[in-house]
C-alpha cells in the first residue's frame, strides 16, 4: 500500500428537508454577497430555487442569480459569471444543481479570485492560488463534484473539454436531500449511477496495489449502486434508493476509494471527456459506451485485478481461471449497463464518429502523444484511437 493524504473539508448536510437549512449555512460563511448559480429549468420547475431565495431573504443575505449552465458546462458562461462576481462584489458562490453547475461555480470561483484567464488552469498552463468559497445544493447524484477537488469545463473555441483539480475548490458545504432527485428522468438517473460506479472503478483498476479496506469499501459501493440503480428504474421515488445512490456518489469521488493506491487509471474518463466535448453526450452514458472496449483493450495487462473485480463485484464463478473470469466480468458489467438502459457502444450512444473525428479526439486526449493516458496500460494516440474504433 502507498502512503496517502485524505482531505475532505466539505460539511455534508444530508437528508429530507435539508435544503431548508441553506440560509443558516450560508450565513455561517460570513459572506457579503452570494452568487446563486443554477442550470436550465429543473431547479426552477421544482420550486427549489424559490425556496433557496426565500431562505436567503429570511437570513438577510444579499444575492445575485446566474442560471443557464448546460450539461458539459461552457467556458463562456464561466466568463459571464466571473464578470458578474466582480461587478457585484460577490464573495460566495452557491451552486444549485448537478456536476455541471458545481463545476461551473468552481471555475467562476477561480476566475473571480485571481487575475488572469481562468482557462489557463484547464489548459495546464498554471496552478490556481485562490478560489471563492463554494457551497452546493445537489440535485443529481452523479459527478461527485459536491465533495471533489475537480471541475470539468468545455471551451467552445475548439470544443476542448478539460478538467482541473485543486483542493481550493472543494465546497465548504454540500446539502444533499435525496428527495430533490425524484424529478430526474430515468436516463439521467442511470447515467449518474454509471458515473458513480466509474469513479470507483477507475480507482479500483490501479497498478500500485491497494488496501483491503479500500477494496472492500469500493466493492460494497459498486454492488450497492447496482442494486439501487435497478430499483430506481421501477421506483424513481424510492427514498432509500435515492439516498444510497446519492451518498455513494459523494464517497466515490471524495478520495475515499483511492486511499492507499496510486489513484487509478482514468483512461475511460479521458476518452469520454473528448466525446462530451465533441458530441455533447451525457457524461455517464459516454463512459458506459467506452468502458467495455477500454477493459478488453487493457485487461491482459492486469488479468488478476480484472478477475477479482469479476468475482467480487460481478459475481463471476470462482471456478474460472483469471483470464476467463476477467472477460466474463467485462461481459457481466456490460449486461448490467444494458439492463439499466445505458449504451455499451458509441452507436448505442447515438453517435457515429468519422475516422477523422476519432483521430482528432485521440490526438486531443493524449495532447498529440505529449502524454499517455491511463495506468493499466499507458495509452498513446494510436491506442486511444483503437479503443474508439472498438467502441463503434
Ligand atoms: O439544467 P437542468 O434543467 O437543471 O437539467 C439538468 C441537466 O439537463 C438535469 N437535472 C439535474 N438535476 C435534476 C435534473 N432534472 C430533473 N430533476 C433534477 N433534480 O440533469 C441534466 C444533467 O445535469 P448535469 O449537472 O450535467 O449532470 P452531472 O451531475 O452528471 O454532471 C455532469 C458534468 O460533470 C462532469 C462531467 O464531465 C459533466 O460535464 N464531471 C465532473 C466531475 C467533478 N467535478 O468532480 C467528475 C466527473 O467525472 C465528471 O467528469
Ligand atoms: Zn465521471
PDB file of N, CA and C in Angstrom, residues 294-354:
ATOM      1  N   UNK A 294     -12.440  -0.228 -23.541  1.00  0.00           N
ATOM      2  CA  UNK A 294     -11.206   0.032 -22.778  1.00  0.00           C
ATOM      3  C   UNK A 294     -10.794  -1.230 -22.025  1.00  0.00           C
ATOM      4  N   UNK A 295     -11.758  -1.857 -21.349  1.00  0.00           N
ATOM      5  CA  UNK A 295     -11.449  -3.007 -20.496  1.00  0.00           C
ATOM      6  C   UNK A 295     -10.861  -4.149 -21.327  1.00  0.00           C
ATOM      7  N   UNK A 296     -11.470  -4.427 -22.479  1.00  0.00           N
ATOM      8  CA  UNK A 296     -10.957  -5.512 -23.332  1.00  0.00           C
ATOM      9  C   UNK A 296      -9.548  -5.181 -23.851  1.00  0.00           C
ATOM     10  N   UNK A 297      -9.314  -3.901 -24.133  1.00  0.00           N
ATOM     11  CA  UNK A 297      -8.031  -3.481 -24.700  1.00  0.00           C
ATOM     12  C   UNK A 297      -6.901  -3.635 -23.688  1.00  0.00           C
ATOM     13  N   UNK A 298      -7.214  -3.429 -22.383  1.00  0.00           N
ATOM     14  CA  UNK A 298      -6.117  -3.392 -21.394  1.00  0.00           C
ATOM     15  C   UNK A 298      -6.069  -4.614 -20.475  1.00  0.00           C
ATOM     16  N   UNK A 299      -7.105  -5.481 -20.509  1.00  0.00           N
ATOM     17  CA  UNK A 299      -7.222  -6.448 -19.405  1.00  0.00           C
ATOM     18  C   UNK A 299      -6.083  -7.474 -19.362  1.00  0.00           C
ATOM     19  N   UNK A 300      -5.410  -7.708 -20.489  1.00  0.00           N
ATOM     20  CA  UNK A 300      -4.298  -8.669 -20.419  1.00  0.00           C
ATOM     21  C   UNK A 300      -3.117  -8.103 -19.626  1.00  0.00           C
ATOM     22  N   UNK A 301      -3.130  -6.788 -19.332  1.00  0.00           N
ATOM     23  CA  UNK A 301      -2.047  -6.213 -18.520  1.00  0.00           C
ATOM     24  C   UNK A 301      -2.302  -6.394 -17.028  1.00  0.00           C
ATOM     25  N   UNK A 302      -3.530  -6.735 -16.648  1.00  0.00           N
ATOM     26  CA  UNK A 302      -3.858  -6.890 -15.221  1.00  0.00           C
ATOM     27  C   UNK A 302      -4.960  -7.933 -15.044  1.00  0.00           C
ATOM     28  N   UNK A 303      -4.722  -9.160 -15.560  1.00  0.00           N
ATOM     29  CA  UNK A 303      -5.804 -10.160 -15.534  1.00  0.00           C
ATOM     30  C   UNK A 303      -6.289 -10.487 -14.120  1.00  0.00           C
ATOM     31  N   UNK A 304      -5.360 -10.509 -13.146  1.00  0.00           N
ATOM     32  CA  UNK A 304      -5.768 -10.863 -11.777  1.00  0.00           C
ATOM     33  C   UNK A 304      -6.715  -9.806 -11.202  1.00  0.00           C
ATOM     34  N   UNK A 305      -6.408  -8.543 -11.479  1.00  0.00           N
ATOM     35  CA  UNK A 305      -7.256  -7.467 -10.946  1.00  0.00           C
ATOM     36  C   UNK A 305      -8.641  -7.525 -11.599  1.00  0.00           C
ATOM     37  N   UNK A 306      -8.655  -7.741 -12.906  1.00  0.00           N
ATOM     38  CA  UNK A 306      -9.948  -7.857 -13.597  1.00  0.00           C
ATOM     39  C   UNK A 306     -10.726  -9.062 -13.080  1.00  0.00           C
ATOM     40  N   UNK A 307      -9.992 -10.141 -12.760  1.00  0.00           N
ATOM     41  CA  UNK A 307     -10.666 -11.346 -12.257  1.00  0.00           C
ATOM     42  C   UNK A 307     -11.254 -11.088 -10.864  1.00  0.00           C
ATOM     43  N   UNK A 308     -10.520 -10.355 -10.026  1.00  0.00           N
ATOM     44  CA  UNK A 308     -11.019 -10.030  -8.686  1.00  0.00           C
ATOM     45  C   UNK A 308     -12.288  -9.175  -8.794  1.00  0.00           C
ATOM     46  N   UNK A 309     -12.244  -8.204  -9.696  1.00  0.00           N
ATOM     47  CA  UNK A 309     -13.429  -7.370  -9.944  1.00  0.00           C
ATOM     48  C   UNK A 309     -14.597  -8.254 -10.377  1.00  0.00           C
ATOM     49  N   UNK A 310     -14.305  -9.183 -11.306  1.00  0.00           N
ATOM     50  CA  UNK A 310     -15.363 -10.050 -11.841  1.00  0.00           C
ATOM     51  C   UNK A 310     -15.989 -10.891 -10.728  1.00  0.00           C
ATOM     52  N   UNK A 311     -15.143 -11.462  -9.879  1.00  0.00           N
ATOM     53  CA  UNK A 311     -15.649 -12.373  -8.836  1.00  0.00           C
ATOM     54  C   UNK A 311     -16.312 -11.603  -7.699  1.00  0.00           C
ATOM     55  N   UNK A 312     -15.657 -10.542  -7.218  1.00  0.00           N
ATOM     56  CA  UNK A 312     -16.156  -9.863  -6.007  1.00  0.00           C
ATOM     57  C   UNK A 312     -17.285  -8.887  -6.276  1.00  0.00           C
ATOM     58  N   UNK A 313     -17.333  -8.343  -7.490  1.00  0.00           N
ATOM     59  CA  UNK A 313     -18.369  -7.339  -7.782  1.00  0.00           C
ATOM     60  C   UNK A 313     -19.438  -7.899  -8.709  1.00  0.00           C
ATOM     61  N   UNK A 314     -19.011  -8.587  -9.769  1.00  0.00           N
ATOM     62  CA  UNK A 314     -19.975  -9.016 -10.772  1.00  0.00           C
ATOM     63  C   UNK A 314     -20.489 -10.432 -10.537  1.00  0.00           C
ATOM     64  N   UNK A 315     -19.979 -11.102  -9.503  1.00  0.00           N
ATOM     65  CA  UNK A 315     -20.487 -12.426  -9.139  1.00  0.00           C
ATOM     66  C   UNK A 315     -20.099 -13.530 -10.104  1.00  0.00           C
ATOM     67  N   UNK A 316     -18.968 -13.350 -10.792  1.00  0.00           N
ATOM     68  CA  UNK A 316     -18.498 -14.385 -11.725  1.00  0.00           C
ATOM     69  C   UNK A 316     -17.942 -15.580 -10.939  1.00  0.00           C
ATOM     70  N   UNK A 317     -18.151 -16.782 -11.451  1.00  0.00           N
ATOM     71  CA  UNK A 317     -17.767 -18.009 -10.747  1.00  0.00           C
ATOM     72  C   UNK A 317     -16.273 -18.065 -10.426  1.00  0.00           C
ATOM     73  N   UNK A 318     -15.970 -18.540  -9.227  1.00  0.00           N
ATOM     74  CA  UNK A 318     -14.582 -18.684  -8.787  1.00  0.00           C
ATOM     75  C   UNK A 318     -13.884 -19.816  -9.536  1.00  0.00           C
ATOM     76  N   UNK A 319     -14.668 -20.658 -10.257  1.00  0.00           N
ATOM     77  CA  UNK A 319     -14.072 -21.803 -10.968  1.00  0.00           C
ATOM     78  C   UNK A 319     -13.302 -21.388 -12.225  1.00  0.00           C
ATOM     79  N   UNK A 320     -13.644 -20.232 -12.763  1.00  0.00           N
ATOM     80  CA  UNK A 320     -12.961 -19.803 -13.997  1.00  0.00           C
ATOM     81  C   UNK A 320     -11.546 -19.346 -13.674  1.00  0.00           C
ATOM     82  N   UNK A 321     -10.609 -19.568 -14.619  1.00  0.00           N
ATOM     83  CA  UNK A 321      -9.263 -19.050 -14.366  1.00  0.00           C
ATOM     84  C   UNK A 321      -9.281 -17.530 -14.586  1.00  0.00           C
ATOM     85  N   UNK A 322      -8.147 -16.898 -14.231  1.00  0.00           N
ATOM     86  CA  UNK A 322      -8.126 -15.426 -14.183  1.00  0.00           C
ATOM     87  C   UNK A 322      -8.542 -14.796 -15.521  1.00  0.00           C
ATOM     88  N   UNK A 323      -8.006 -15.328 -16.607  1.00  0.00           N
ATOM     89  CA  UNK A 323      -8.267 -14.739 -17.924  1.00  0.00           C
ATOM     90  C   UNK A 323      -9.752 -14.870 -18.292  1.00  0.00           C
ATOM     91  N   UNK A 324     -10.275 -16.077 -18.059  1.00  0.00           N
ATOM     92  CA  UNK A 324     -11.704 -16.299 -18.378  1.00  0.00           C
ATOM     93  C   UNK A 324     -12.588 -15.438 -17.490  1.00  0.00           C
ATOM     94  N   UNK A 325     -12.223 -15.381 -16.204  1.00  0.00           N
ATOM     95  CA  UNK A 325     -13.021 -14.583 -15.266  1.00  0.00           C
ATOM     96  C   UNK A 325     -12.991 -13.106 -15.657  1.00  0.00           C
ATOM     97  N   UNK A 326     -11.805 -12.632 -16.046  1.00  0.00           N
ATOM     98  CA  UNK A 326     -11.668 -11.219 -16.426  1.00  0.00           C
ATOM     99  C   UNK A 326     -12.643 -10.884 -17.553  1.00  0.00           C
ATOM    100  N   UNK A 327     -12.665 -11.711 -18.585  1.00  0.00           N
ATOM    101  CA  UNK A 327     -13.547 -11.442 -19.729  1.00  0.00           C
ATOM    102  C   UNK A 327     -15.014 -11.584 -19.343  1.00  0.00           C
ATOM    103  N   UNK A 328     -15.306 -12.600 -18.510  1.00  0.00           N
ATOM    104  CA  UNK A 328     -16.699 -12.787 -18.073  1.00  0.00           C
ATOM    105  C   UNK A 328     -17.170 -11.585 -17.249  1.00  0.00           C
ATOM    106  N   UNK A 329     -16.253 -10.998 -16.475  1.00  0.00           N
ATOM    107  CA  UNK A 329     -16.604  -9.822 -15.665  1.00  0.00           C
ATOM    108  C   UNK A 329     -16.932  -8.619 -16.538  1.00  0.00           C
ATOM    109  N   UNK A 330     -16.196  -8.464 -17.632  1.00  0.00           N
ATOM    110  CA  UNK A 330     -16.456  -7.335 -18.549  1.00  0.00           C
ATOM    111  C   UNK A 330     -17.833  -7.515 -19.201  1.00  0.00           C
ATOM    112  N   UNK A 331     -18.107  -8.754 -19.633  1.00  0.00           N
ATOM    113  CA  UNK A 331     -19.420  -9.032 -20.251  1.00  0.00           C
ATOM    114  C   UNK A 331     -20.540  -8.781 -19.229  1.00  0.00           C
ATOM    115  N   UNK A 332     -20.323  -9.222 -17.978  1.00  0.00           N
ATOM    116  CA  UNK A 332     -21.358  -9.042 -16.951  1.00  0.00           C
ATOM    117  C   UNK A 332     -21.601  -7.556 -16.667  1.00  0.00           C
ATOM    118  N   UNK A 333     -20.536  -6.773 -16.684  1.00  0.00           N
ATOM    119  CA  UNK A 333     -20.675  -5.327 -16.456  1.00  0.00           C
ATOM    120  C   UNK A 333     -21.478  -4.707 -17.608  1.00  0.00           C
ATOM    121  N   UNK A 334     -21.171  -5.124 -18.837  1.00  0.00           N
ATOM    122  CA  UNK A 334     -21.923  -4.576 -19.982  1.00  0.00           C
ATOM    123  C   UNK A 334     -23.394  -5.009 -19.912  1.00  0.00           C
ATOM    124  N   UNK A 335     -23.630  -6.243 -19.492  1.00  0.00           N
ATOM    125  CA  UNK A 335     -25.021  -6.695 -19.356  1.00  0.00           C
ATOM    126  C   UNK A 335     -25.764  -5.838 -18.326  1.00  0.00           C
ATOM    127  N   UNK A 336     -25.062  -5.548 -17.217  1.00  0.00           N
ATOM    128  CA  UNK A 336     -25.690  -4.696 -16.201  1.00  0.00           C
ATOM    129  C   UNK A 336     -26.003  -3.316 -16.789  1.00  0.00           C
ATOM    130  N   UNK A 337     -25.032  -2.738 -17.488  1.00  0.00           N
ATOM    131  CA  UNK A 337     -25.247  -1.391 -18.048  1.00  0.00           C
ATOM    132  C   UNK A 337     -26.444  -1.394 -18.998  1.00  0.00           C
ATOM    133  N   UNK A 338     -26.517  -2.425 -19.842  1.00  0.00           N
ATOM    134  CA  UNK A 338     -27.686  -2.541 -20.745  1.00  0.00           C
ATOM    135  C   UNK A 338     -28.976  -2.623 -19.947  1.00  0.00           C
ATOM    136  N   UNK A 339     -28.924  -3.368 -18.834  1.00  0.00           N
ATOM    137  CA  UNK A 339     -30.153  -3.587 -18.048  1.00  0.00           C
ATOM    138  C   UNK A 339     -30.675  -2.297 -17.420  1.00  0.00           C
ATOM    139  N   UNK A 340     -29.799  -1.291 -17.270  1.00  0.00           N
ATOM    140  CA  UNK A 340     -30.285  -0.007 -16.724  1.00  0.00           C
ATOM    141  C   UNK A 340     -30.444   1.034 -17.846  1.00  0.00           C
ATOM    142  N   UNK A 341     -30.446   0.538 -19.082  1.00  0.00           N
ATOM    143  CA  UNK A 341     -30.746   1.439 -20.209  1.00  0.00           C
ATOM    144  C   UNK A 341     -29.561   2.249 -20.696  1.00  0.00           C
ATOM    145  N   UNK A 342     -28.348   1.824 -20.321  1.00  0.00           N
ATOM    146  CA  UNK A 342     -27.161   2.555 -20.761  1.00  0.00           C
ATOM    147  C   UNK A 342     -26.589   1.942 -22.037  1.00  0.00           C
ATOM    148  N   UNK A 343     -25.976   2.763 -22.890  1.00  0.00           N
ATOM    149  CA  UNK A 343     -25.372   2.252 -24.129  1.00  0.00           C
ATOM    150  C   UNK A 343     -24.051   1.566 -23.832  1.00  0.00           C
ATOM    151  N   UNK A 344     -23.705   0.518 -24.583  1.00  0.00           N
ATOM    152  CA  UNK A 344     -22.377  -0.070 -24.415  1.00  0.00           C
ATOM    153  C   UNK A 344     -21.558   0.026 -25.705  1.00  0.00           C
ATOM    154  N   UNK A 345     -21.987   0.908 -26.593  1.00  0.00           N
ATOM    155  CA  UNK A 345     -21.180   1.215 -27.780  1.00  0.00           C
ATOM    156  C   UNK A 345     -21.488   2.658 -28.180  1.00  0.00           C
ATOM    157  N   UNK A 346     -20.641   3.211 -29.038  1.00  0.00           N
ATOM    158  CA  UNK A 346     -20.873   4.587 -29.495  1.00  0.00           C
ATOM    159  C   UNK A 346     -22.153   4.653 -30.315  1.00  0.00           C
ATOM    160  N   UNK A 347     -22.396   3.585 -31.077  1.00  0.00           N
ATOM    161  CA  UNK A 347     -23.615   3.539 -31.885  1.00  0.00           C
ATOM    162  C   UNK A 347     -24.843   3.611 -30.975  1.00  0.00           C
ATOM    163  N   UNK A 348     -24.813   2.806 -29.896  1.00  0.00           N
ATOM    164  CA  UNK A 348     -25.953   2.837 -28.959  1.00  0.00           C
ATOM    165  C   UNK A 348     -26.048   4.184 -28.246  1.00  0.00           C
ATOM    166  N   UNK A 349     -24.912   4.861 -28.134  1.00  0.00           N
ATOM    167  CA  UNK A 349     -24.910   6.200 -27.528  1.00  0.00           C
ATOM    168  C   UNK A 349     -25.544   7.226 -28.460  1.00  0.00           C
ATOM    169  N   UNK A 350     -25.661   6.831 -29.738  1.00  0.00           N
ATOM    170  CA  UNK A 350     -26.324   7.712 -30.714  1.00  0.00           C
ATOM    171  C   UNK A 350     -25.352   8.535 -31.530  1.00  0.00           C
ATOM    172  N   UNK A 351     -24.083   8.125 -31.543  1.00  0.00           N
ATOM    173  CA  UNK A 351     -23.123   8.877 -32.356  1.00  0.00           C
ATOM    174  C   UNK A 351     -22.319   7.914 -33.245  1.00  0.00           C
ATOM    175  N   UNK A 352     -21.922   8.423 -34.406  1.00  0.00           N
ATOM    176  CA  UNK A 352     -21.113   7.620 -35.321  1.00  0.00           C
ATOM    177  C   UNK A 352     -19.918   8.454 -35.772  1.00  0.00           C
ATOM    178  N   UNK A 353     -18.880   8.537 -34.926  1.00  0.00           N
ATOM    179  CA  UNK A 353     -17.734   9.383 -35.277  1.00  0.00           C
ATOM    180  C   UNK A 353     -17.035   8.907 -36.544  1.00  0.00           C
ATOM    181  N   UNK A 354     -16.636   9.859 -37.379  1.00  0.00           N
ATOM    182  CA  UNK A 354     -15.860   9.515 -38.575  1.00  0.00           C
ATOM    183  C   UNK A 354     -14.430   9.185 -38.144  1.00  0.00           C
TER     184      UNK A 354
END
